[in-house]
Coordinates of C-alpha atoms and ligand atoms in Angstrom, one line a residue:
M1 CA -0.2 0.0 0.1
D2 CA 1.7 3.1 -1.1
I3 CA 1.0 6.5 1.0
E4 CA 1.9 9.7 -0.2
R5 CA 1.6 11.5 3.2
V6 CA 0.1 11.2 6.7
L7 CA -2.8 13.7 6.7
I8 CA -4.1 13.3 10.6
T9 CA -1.7 12.0 13.0
E10 CA -2.4 9.7 15.8
N11 CA -2.3 12.4 18.5
E12 CA -4.8 14.7 16.4
I13 CA -7.3 11.5 16.0
K14 CA -7.2 11.2 19.5
S15 CA -7.9 14.7 20.3
A16 CA -10.7 14.3 18.1
V17 CA -12.2 11.5 19.6
E18 CA -11.7 13.0 23.1
R19 CA -13.7 15.9 22.4
L20 CA -16.1 14.1 20.5
G21 CA -16.9 11.8 23.4
R22 CA -17.0 14.9 25.8
K23 CA -19.5 16.8 23.6
I24 CA -21.7 13.5 23.4
T25 CA -21.4 12.9 27.3
E26 CA -22.8 16.2 27.6
D27 CA -25.5 16.0 25.1
Y28 CA -26.8 12.7 26.4
S29 CA -26.6 13.3 30.0
G30 CA -29.4 11.2 31.5
L31 CA -30.3 9.3 28.5
N32 CA -29.4 5.6 27.4
V33 CA -27.8 5.9 24.3
L34 CA -27.5 3.1 21.2
I35 CA -24.4 3.5 19.3
I36 CA -24.5 2.1 15.7
C37 CA -21.1 1.3 14.2
V38 CA -21.4 1.1 10.3
L39 CA -19.0 -1.7 9.3
K40 CA -16.1 -2.1 8.9
G41 CA -14.7 1.3 8.5
A42 CA -16.1 2.8 11.7
A43 CA -15.0 0.0 13.9
I44 CA -11.8 1.3 15.4
F45 CA -13.7 4.9 15.6
M46 CA -16.5 3.6 17.5
S47 CA -14.4 1.3 19.8
D48 CA -12.0 4.4 20.9
L49 CA -15.3 6.8 21.0
I50 CA -17.4 4.8 23.3
R51 CA -14.7 4.6 25.8
Q52 CA -14.9 8.5 25.8
I53 CA -18.5 8.5 26.5
K54 CA -19.3 8.9 30.2
A55 CA -23.2 7.4 30.1
P56 CA -24.8 4.4 29.8
L57 CA -24.8 2.9 26.4
E58 CA -25.3 0.0 24.2
I59 CA -23.7 -1.2 20.9
D60 CA -24.9 -2.4 17.7
F61 CA -23.7 -2.8 14.1
M62 CA -24.6 -2.5 10.5
S63 CA -23.2 -3.5 7.4
L64 CA -23.9 -1.6 4.2
S65 CA -22.6 -2.0 0.8
S66 CA -22.7 0.3 -2.3
Y67 CA -21.6 -1.1 -5.5
G68 CA -19.4 0.6 -7.8
A69 CA -15.5 1.6 -8.2
A70 CA -13.3 1.1 -5.2
M71 CA -12.8 4.8 -4.7
E72 CA -16.4 5.6 -5.3
S73 CA -19.9 4.7 -4.0
S74 CA -22.1 4.4 -6.9
G75 CA -25.4 5.6 -5.3
E76 CA -27.2 2.0 -4.8
V77 CA -27.2 1.2 -1.2
T78 CA -28.1 -2.2 0.6
V79 CA -28.3 -3.4 4.1
K80 CA -25.7 -6.7 4.2
K81 CA -26.2 -7.1 7.9
D82 CA -28.9 -5.4 9.9
L83 CA -29.2 -4.6 13.2
D84 CA -29.7 -7.3 15.9
K85 CA -32.5 -5.2 17.9
D86 CA -35.5 -2.8 17.4
I87 CA -34.5 0.8 17.9
S88 CA -38.0 2.3 18.5
G89 CA -38.1 4.7 21.5
K90 CA -34.2 4.7 21.8
H91 CA -31.6 7.8 21.5
V92 CA -29.3 6.7 18.5
I93 CA -26.2 7.8 17.5
I94 CA -24.7 6.4 14.0
V95 CA -21.1 6.3 13.8
E96 CA -19.3 6.3 10.6
D97 CA -16.0 6.6 9.2
I98 CA -16.2 9.1 6.6
V99 CA -18.9 11.7 4.8
D100 CA -18.1 11.4 1.0
T101 CA -21.0 11.9 -1.4
G102 CA -23.1 11.4 1.6
I103 CA -25.3 8.8 -0.3
T104 CA -24.6 5.8 2.2
L105 CA -25.8 8.3 5.3
A106 CA -28.4 9.5 3.7
F107 CA -29.9 6.0 2.9
L108 CA -29.0 4.8 6.5
K109 CA -30.9 7.9 8.2
E110 CA -33.8 7.4 6.2
N111 CA -33.8 3.5 6.9
L112 CA -33.5 4.0 10.6
L113 CA -35.8 6.7 10.8
A114 CA -38.6 4.5 9.4
R115 CA -38.1 2.3 12.7
G116 CA -39.2 5.3 15.1
P117 CA -36.0 6.0 17.5
A118 CA -36.6 8.8 20.1
S119 CA -33.9 10.6 18.2
L120 CA -31.1 10.2 15.7
K121 CA -27.5 12.0 15.0
I122 CA -25.0 11.3 12.9
C123 CA -21.6 11.2 14.1
A124 CA -18.0 10.7 11.7
L125 CA -14.9 11.2 12.2
L126 CA -14.2 12.9 8.9
D127 CA -15.8 14.7 6.2
K128 CA -15.1 15.8 2.9
P129 CA -17.9 18.6 2.2
S130 CA -16.6 19.2 -1.5
R131 CA -17.8 15.6 -2.7
R132 CA -21.3 16.0 -1.1
K133 CA -24.2 14.8 -3.7
T134 CA -26.9 14.9 -1.0
E135 CA -27.9 17.4 1.9
L136 CA -26.4 15.7 4.8
T137 CA -24.3 17.2 7.6
P138 CA -23.1 15.1 10.3
D139 CA -24.2 16.1 13.9
Y140 CA -20.8 15.5 15.4
L141 CA -17.6 15.6 13.3
G142 CA -13.9 14.9 14.0
M143 CA -12.2 16.8 11.1
T144 CA -13.1 18.3 7.6
I145 CA -10.7 17.1 4.8
D146 CA -10.0 18.1 1.2
D147 CA -10.9 15.8 -1.6
H148 CA -8.2 13.0 -1.0
F149 CA -8.7 9.3 -0.7
V150 CA -7.5 8.3 2.7
I151 CA -7.0 5.0 4.7
G152 CA -5.9 4.3 8.0
Y153 CA -7.8 4.2 11.4
G154 CA -10.3 1.9 10.2
L155 CA -10.5 3.2 6.4
D156 CA -9.7 1.0 3.8
F157 CA -8.5 0.8 0.3
N158 CA -9.4 -2.3 -1.1
E159 CA -9.6 -3.7 2.2
R160 CA -6.1 -2.4 2.9
G161 CA -4.4 0.1 5.4
R162 CA -7.3 -0.2 8.4
E163 CA -4.7 -1.1 10.6
L164 CA -2.8 2.0 10.5
P165 CA -3.0 4.4 13.6
Y166 CA -2.5 7.5 11.6
I167 CA -5.0 8.5 8.6
A168 CA -2.7 9.0 5.3
I169 CA -3.3 10.2 1.7
V170 CA -3.0 7.1 -0.9
K171 CA -0.6 7.5 -3.7
Q172 CA -2.6 7.6 -6.9
Ligands
IMP1 P1 -20.5 8.2 0.5 O1 -21.9 7.4 0.3 O2 -20.0 8.8 -0.8 O3 -20.7 9.4 1.7 O4 -19.2 7.0 0.9 C1 -19.1 6.8 2.2 C2 -18.4 5.6 2.1 O5 -17.6 5.5 1.1 C3 -17.5 5.4 3.4 O6 -18.2 4.8 4.7 C4 -16.3 4.8 3.1 O7 -16.5 3.3 3.1 C5 -16.2 5.0 1.6 N1 -15.1 6.0 1.4 C6 -15.2 7.4 0.9 N2 -14.3 8.2 1.0 C7 -13.4 7.3 1.4 C8 -12.0 7.6 1.6 O8 -11.4 8.7 1.4 N3 -11.0 6.3 2.2 C9 -11.9 5.2 2.5 N4 -13.1 4.8 2.1 C10 -13.8 6.2 1.7
MG2 MG1 -17.6 2.9 5.4

């Protein structure tokens, strides 16, 4: 896997995750939170984030697929693995690695809202707003980045690079 350069260091990720955890802790004080991790990219982010949230919480996982070229989602999203439990009446936070076109999260948001949660928010580690094709803004955001394809900290290019402790730009 060829890396052009490191874009976000391990320490910068750590500060962003701590900040998000503090904010979510404040906003959800007194509530039970259900954290939904979007597999596989958000797995590492979610496992660090939940340890920064000082509130009673549960976790669940969902896997979505969008068909198309490796570096771009095609716009057609399907559920590959659904949640284990009903979310009606729950305070749900979707945890995602990156918002690119926004198509994946727009689909997921609509899909989950139809199940009647008490509330639904989106927490994304990264955002590439310049590529957006839908109206979607994360409620909690780690960092905005320019239009680069990145790997590391859970994010992959053809399944490679997820284990890197930092976020790096892939050499094209
Ligand atoms: P969207 O539907 O275009 O917003 O795509 C979001 C999904 O595409 C993310 O959940 C990632 O799996 C993937 N993705 C988008 N940009 C990148 C990137 O720079 N690196 C790795 N995966 C990415
Ligand atoms: Mg993803």
